[in-house]
């Protein structure tokens, strides 16, 4: 009987020791354990680390900041209608046309004017030339150069492109009568002149040349 009691006590002691060791490993907290959520995050990588955020296509797009320049908008319209249009090239051609036209007008060269200007503009130039001829007057003209040339306006009207250029030019001009007396201008003084000319072209035409369709200006 005593032997059985001793055996029971022995196994009870072994079981107590085992339970105590399990408790010391699994049941006790040391204060250094990570909270449950932290442990989960440590095991599962953050999916956003390797994801490139795409723009929300459903969100409304912001309008361009600042007002749209009407001149630049018109020039863009012309470029879209006429792939050969280029602003710097156009201004260079306008300078050449200006010098040719004012020189031809002073010389009474109607043939050159007809090839460069519209019928309405030619009619105005022809009227001035005719008036000089009837008064037996002669115009002298010397082109000096440009102080500034810039595109000041533009428009696309259907297939017709219109570009307005402001010329700040310098030249010497005078008109003399039959006796050689100066009746207008000066033969030695350089004049500063501001002319505003509008050129037009059919963007679908094969002819690349622009035509002068309107003029205005004031001597400075």
mmCIF file of C-alpha atoms in Angstrom:
data_model
loop_
_atom_site.group_PDB
_atom_site.id
_atom_site.type_symbol
_atom_site.label_atom_id
_atom_site.label_comp_id
_atom_site.label_asym_id
_atom_site.label_seq_id
_atom_site.Cartn_x
_atom_site.Cartn_y
_atom_site.Cartn_z
ATOM 1 C CA UNK A 1 0.000 0.000 0.000
ATOM 2 C CA UNK A 2 2.784 2.369 0.863
ATOM 3 C CA UNK A 3 4.563 1.466 -2.376
ATOM 4 C CA UNK A 4 1.507 2.372 -4.436
ATOM 5 C CA UNK A 5 1.128 5.659 -2.594
ATOM 6 C CA UNK A 6 4.737 6.508 -3.195
ATOM 7 C CA UNK A 7 4.368 5.673 -6.912
ATOM 8 C CA UNK A 8 1.302 7.953 -7.204
ATOM 9 C CA UNK A 9 3.091 10.769 -5.427
ATOM 10 C CA UNK A 10 6.107 10.332 -7.728
ATOM 11 C CA UNK A 11 4.039 10.629 -10.940
ATOM 12 C CA UNK A 12 2.146 13.572 -9.485
ATOM 13 C CA UNK A 13 5.399 15.348 -8.816
ATOM 14 C CA UNK A 14 6.688 14.647 -12.381
ATOM 15 C CA UNK A 15 3.407 15.960 -13.863
ATOM 16 C CA UNK A 16 3.627 19.077 -11.672
ATOM 17 C CA UNK A 17 7.175 19.749 -12.834
ATOM 18 C CA UNK A 18 6.183 19.369 -16.526
ATOM 19 C CA UNK A 19 3.159 21.673 -16.169
ATOM 20 C CA UNK A 20 5.257 24.232 -14.354
ATOM 21 C CA UNK A 21 7.854 24.300 -17.148
ATOM 22 C CA UNK A 22 5.174 24.627 -19.835
ATOM 23 C CA UNK A 23 3.633 27.507 -17.954
ATOM 24 C CA UNK A 24 6.982 29.209 -17.587
ATOM 25 C CA UNK A 25 7.517 29.054 -21.403
ATOM 26 C CA UNK A 26 4.027 29.630 -22.825
ATOM 27 C CA UNK A 27 1.971 31.220 -20.109
ATOM 28 C CA UNK A 28 4.168 33.922 -18.708
ATOM 29 C CA UNK A 29 4.634 37.439 -20.272
ATOM 30 C CA UNK A 30 7.927 39.238 -19.969
ATOM 31 C CA UNK A 31 6.721 42.636 -21.210
ATOM 32 C CA UNK A 32 8.774 42.375 -24.466
ATOM 33 C CA UNK A 33 6.138 40.601 -26.504
ATOM 34 C CA UNK A 34 4.806 42.420 -29.694
ATOM 35 C CA UNK A 35 1.127 43.192 -29.708
ATOM 36 C CA UNK A 36 -0.954 40.820 -31.823
ATOM 37 C CA UNK A 37 -1.411 43.304 -34.687
ATOM 38 C CA UNK A 38 2.307 44.050 -34.816
ATOM 39 C CA UNK A 39 3.064 40.372 -35.093
ATOM 40 C CA UNK A 40 0.630 40.042 -37.989
ATOM 41 C CA UNK A 41 2.179 42.962 -39.805
ATOM 42 C CA UNK A 42 5.605 41.499 -39.279
ATOM 43 C CA UNK A 43 4.529 38.280 -40.998
ATOM 44 C CA UNK A 44 2.588 39.872 -43.887
ATOM 45 C CA UNK A 45 4.480 42.370 -46.146
ATOM 46 C CA UNK A 46 2.812 45.735 -46.725
ATOM 47 C CA UNK A 47 1.250 45.400 -50.162
ATOM 48 C CA UNK A 48 1.563 49.132 -50.831
ATOM 49 C CA UNK A 49 5.382 48.895 -50.771
ATOM 50 C CA UNK A 50 5.491 47.519 -54.339
ATOM 51 C CA UNK A 51 2.401 49.167 -55.828
ATOM 52 C CA UNK A 52 2.530 52.213 -58.131
ATOM 53 C CA UNK A 53 -0.508 54.357 -57.535
ATOM 54 C CA UNK A 54 -2.319 55.141 -60.810
ATOM 55 C CA UNK A 55 -4.241 58.409 -61.273
ATOM 56 C CA UNK A 56 -7.927 58.266 -60.610
ATOM 57 C CA UNK A 57 -9.476 58.355 -64.069
ATOM 58 C CA UNK A 58 -12.867 59.086 -62.636
ATOM 59 C CA UNK A 59 -11.699 62.332 -61.023
ATOM 60 C CA UNK A 60 -12.386 65.498 -63.042
ATOM 61 C CA UNK A 61 -9.351 66.952 -64.834
ATOM 62 C CA UNK A 62 -8.171 70.349 -63.792
ATOM 63 C CA UNK A 63 -8.491 73.117 -66.374
ATOM 64 C CA UNK A 64 -5.223 74.749 -67.546
ATOM 65 C CA UNK A 65 -4.187 77.527 -65.240
ATOM 66 C CA UNK A 66 -4.262 81.049 -66.616
ATOM 67 C CA UNK A 67 -6.083 82.457 -69.635
ATOM 68 C CA UNK A 68 -5.369 81.131 -73.126
ATOM 69 C CA UNK A 69 -3.657 83.723 -75.357
ATOM 70 C CA UNK A 70 -6.059 84.351 -78.282
ATOM 71 C CA UNK A 71 -3.173 85.120 -80.658
ATOM 72 C CA UNK A 72 -1.349 81.886 -79.841
ATOM 73 C CA UNK A 73 -4.615 79.967 -80.132
ATOM 74 C CA UNK A 74 -5.229 81.455 -83.596
ATOM 75 C CA UNK A 75 -1.677 80.730 -84.730
ATOM 76 C CA UNK A 76 -2.055 77.135 -83.549
ATOM 77 C CA UNK A 77 -5.274 76.830 -85.553
ATOM 78 C CA UNK A 78 -3.429 78.051 -88.639
ATOM 79 C CA UNK A 79 -0.592 75.596 -88.049
ATOM 80 C CA UNK A 80 -3.068 72.730 -87.800
ATOM 81 C CA UNK A 81 -4.711 73.810 -91.061
ATOM 82 C CA UNK A 82 -1.426 74.532 -92.848
ATOM 83 C CA UNK A 83 1.410 72.210 -91.874
ATOM 84 C CA UNK A 84 3.949 74.424 -93.684
ATOM 85 C CA UNK A 85 3.177 77.502 -91.584
ATOM 86 C CA UNK A 86 6.022 78.565 -89.316
ATOM 87 C CA UNK A 87 6.033 81.917 -87.542
ATOM 88 C CA UNK A 88 9.670 82.920 -87.988
ATOM 89 C CA UNK A 89 9.632 81.950 -91.661
ATOM 90 C CA UNK A 90 6.405 83.890 -92.178
ATOM 91 C CA UNK A 91 7.810 87.056 -90.540
ATOM 92 C CA UNK A 92 10.929 86.808 -92.705
ATOM 93 C CA UNK A 93 8.769 86.621 -95.834
ATOM 94 C CA UNK A 94 6.587 89.494 -94.618
ATOM 95 C CA UNK A 95 9.669 91.712 -94.275
ATOM 96 C CA UNK A 96 10.669 91.000 -97.872
ATOM 97 C CA UNK A 97 7.117 91.635 -99.080
ATOM 98 C CA UNK A 98 6.964 94.951 -97.202
ATOM 99 C CA UNK A 99 10.144 96.275 -98.815
ATOM 100 C CA UNK A 100 9.095 95.092 -102.277
ATOM 101 C CA UNK A 101 5.618 96.618 -102.009
ATOM 102 C CA UNK A 102 6.599 100.055 -100.685
ATOM 103 C CA UNK A 103 9.412 100.245 -103.249
ATOM 104 C CA UNK A 104 7.071 99.237 -106.085
ATOM 105 C CA UNK A 105 4.466 101.774 -104.995
ATOM 106 C CA UNK A 106 6.999 104.596 -104.956
ATOM 107 C CA UNK A 107 8.276 103.569 -108.393
ATOM 108 C CA UNK A 108 4.773 103.194 -109.826
ATOM 109 C CA UNK A 109 5.456 99.499 -110.568
ATOM 110 C CA UNK A 110 1.910 98.210 -110.991
ATOM 111 C CA UNK A 111 2.977 94.777 -112.269
ATOM 112 C CA UNK A 112 4.863 93.963 -109.065
ATOM 113 C CA UNK A 113 2.025 95.255 -106.909
ATOM 114 C CA UNK A 114 -0.560 93.090 -108.685
ATOM 115 C CA UNK A 115 1.408 89.942 -107.832
ATOM 116 C CA UNK A 116 1.649 90.770 -104.134
ATOM 117 C CA UNK A 117 -1.593 92.466 -103.082
ATOM 118 C CA UNK A 118 -5.329 91.824 -103.292
ATOM 119 C CA UNK A 119 -7.564 93.639 -105.798
ATOM 120 C CA UNK A 120 -8.843 96.066 -103.155
ATOM 121 C CA UNK A 121 -5.359 96.997 -101.972
ATOM 122 C CA UNK A 122 -4.138 97.269 -105.554
ATOM 123 C CA UNK A 123 -6.996 99.651 -106.342
ATOM 124 C CA UNK A 124 -5.879 101.936 -103.496
ATOM 125 C CA UNK A 125 -2.235 101.837 -104.566
ATOM 126 C CA UNK A 126 -3.153 102.375 -108.226
ATOM 127 C CA UNK A 127 -5.236 105.393 -107.275
ATOM 128 C CA UNK A 128 -2.239 106.966 -105.516
ATOM 129 C CA UNK A 129 0.071 106.258 -108.437
ATOM 130 C CA UNK A 130 -2.445 107.717 -110.887
ATOM 131 C CA UNK A 131 -2.790 110.877 -108.794
ATOM 132 C CA UNK A 132 0.993 111.404 -108.888
ATOM 133 C CA UNK A 133 1.090 110.854 -112.619
ATOM 134 C CA UNK A 134 -1.675 113.355 -113.262
ATOM 135 C CA UNK A 135 0.068 115.965 -111.094
ATOM 136 C CA UNK A 136 3.352 115.249 -112.894
ATOM 137 C CA UNK A 137 4.979 114.350 -109.596
ATOM 138 C CA UNK A 138 7.743 111.905 -108.884
ATOM 139 C CA UNK A 139 8.376 109.862 -105.727
ATOM 140 C CA UNK A 140 11.825 109.001 -104.437
ATOM 141 C CA UNK A 141 12.258 106.236 -101.908
ATOM 142 C CA UNK A 142 15.159 104.680 -99.980
ATOM 143 C CA UNK A 143 14.468 101.821 -97.579
ATOM 144 C CA UNK A 144 16.652 101.970 -94.453
ATOM 145 C CA UNK A 145 15.531 98.974 -92.376
ATOM 146 C CA UNK A 146 13.300 97.644 -89.613
ATOM 147 C CA UNK A 147 13.349 98.590 -85.963
ATOM 148 C CA UNK A 148 10.852 95.884 -85.055
ATOM 149 C CA UNK A 149 8.507 93.455 -86.808
ATOM 150 C CA UNK A 150 5.990 91.298 -84.977
ATOM 151 C CA UNK A 151 2.804 89.322 -85.520
ATOM 152 C CA UNK A 152 0.085 91.295 -83.767
ATOM 153 C CA UNK A 153 -3.073 89.395 -84.743
ATOM 154 C CA UNK A 154 -4.209 86.233 -86.478
ATOM 155 C CA UNK A 155 -7.373 84.365 -87.392
ATOM 156 C CA UNK A 156 -8.516 81.280 -89.249
ATOM 157 C CA UNK A 157 -11.807 81.882 -91.054
ATOM 158 C CA UNK A 158 -12.867 78.620 -92.580
ATOM 159 C CA UNK A 159 -10.003 77.689 -94.867
ATOM 160 C CA UNK A 160 -8.667 81.258 -95.058
ATOM 161 C CA UNK A 161 -5.809 82.196 -92.733
ATOM 162 C CA UNK A 162 -5.169 85.842 -91.884
ATOM 163 C CA UNK A 163 -2.059 87.113 -90.112
ATOM 164 C CA UNK A 164 -1.562 90.761 -89.183
ATOM 165 C CA UNK A 165 1.974 92.120 -88.889
ATOM 166 C CA UNK A 166 3.063 95.384 -87.287
ATOM 167 C CA UNK A 167 6.106 96.874 -89.028
ATOM 168 C CA UNK A 168 8.206 99.537 -87.330
ATOM 169 C CA UNK A 169 10.284 100.593 -90.319
ATOM 170 C CA UNK A 170 12.645 103.366 -91.328
ATOM 171 C CA UNK A 171 13.011 104.900 -94.777
ATOM 172 C CA UNK A 172 13.645 108.136 -96.641
ATOM 173 C CA UNK A 173 10.897 109.293 -98.988
ATOM 174 C CA UNK A 174 9.915 112.461 -100.780
ATOM 175 C CA UNK A 175 7.627 113.600 -103.571
ATOM 176 C CA UNK A 176 8.766 116.295 -106.004
ATOM 177 C CA UNK A 177 6.909 118.233 -108.698
ATOM 178 C CA UNK A 178 7.894 118.781 -112.309
ATOM 179 C CA UNK A 179 10.404 121.454 -111.261
ATOM 180 C CA UNK A 180 12.081 119.159 -108.705
ATOM 181 C CA UNK A 181 10.598 120.979 -105.749
ATOM 182 C CA UNK A 182 9.805 118.785 -102.767
ATOM 183 C CA UNK A 183 6.072 118.839 -102.128
ATOM 184 C CA UNK A 184 5.959 116.041 -99.575
ATOM 185 C CA UNK A 185 8.503 114.319 -97.330
ATOM 186 C CA UNK A 186 12.227 114.956 -97.231
ATOM 187 C CA UNK A 187 15.067 113.715 -99.370
ATOM 188 C CA UNK A 188 17.521 113.459 -96.478
ATOM 189 C CA UNK A 189 15.525 112.754 -93.324
ATOM 190 C CA UNK A 190 14.971 109.188 -92.109
ATOM 191 C CA UNK A 191 11.346 108.672 -91.168
ATOM 192 C CA UNK A 192 10.097 106.260 -88.530
ATOM 193 C CA UNK A 193 6.936 104.625 -89.831
ATOM 194 C CA UNK A 194 4.516 102.165 -88.217
ATOM 195 C CA UNK A 195 2.472 100.138 -90.704
ATOM 196 C CA UNK A 196 -0.026 97.414 -89.822
ATOM 197 C CA UNK A 197 -0.583 94.994 -92.700
ATOM 198 C CA UNK A 198 -2.789 91.923 -92.925
ATOM 199 C CA UNK A 199 -1.816 88.997 -95.131
ATOM 200 C CA UNK A 200 -4.159 86.210 -96.204
ATOM 201 C CA UNK A 201 -3.823 82.743 -97.715
ATOM 202 C CA UNK A 202 -6.068 79.826 -98.596
ATOM 203 C CA UNK A 203 -4.638 77.001 -96.452
ATOM 204 C CA UNK A 204 -5.783 74.403 -98.992
ATOM 205 C CA UNK A 205 -4.292 76.116 -102.025
ATOM 206 C CA UNK A 206 -1.149 74.791 -103.676
ATOM 207 C CA UNK A 207 0.227 78.326 -103.964
ATOM 208 C CA UNK A 208 2.319 78.955 -100.816
ATOM 209 C CA UNK A 209 2.349 82.745 -101.228
ATOM 210 C CA UNK A 210 0.482 85.111 -98.940
ATOM 211 C CA UNK A 211 -1.440 88.113 -100.291
ATOM 212 C CA UNK A 212 -1.585 91.565 -98.719
ATOM 213 C CA UNK A 213 -5.295 92.235 -98.125
ATOM 214 C CA UNK A 214 -5.362 95.259 -95.790
ATOM 215 C CA UNK A 215 -3.086 98.126 -94.746
ATOM 216 C CA UNK A 216 -3.090 100.851 -92.136
ATOM 217 C CA UNK A 217 -0.416 102.909 -90.474
ATOM 218 C CA UNK A 218 0.793 106.147 -89.001
ATOM 219 C CA UNK A 219 4.078 107.920 -89.489
ATOM 220 C CA UNK A 220 5.907 108.483 -86.217
#
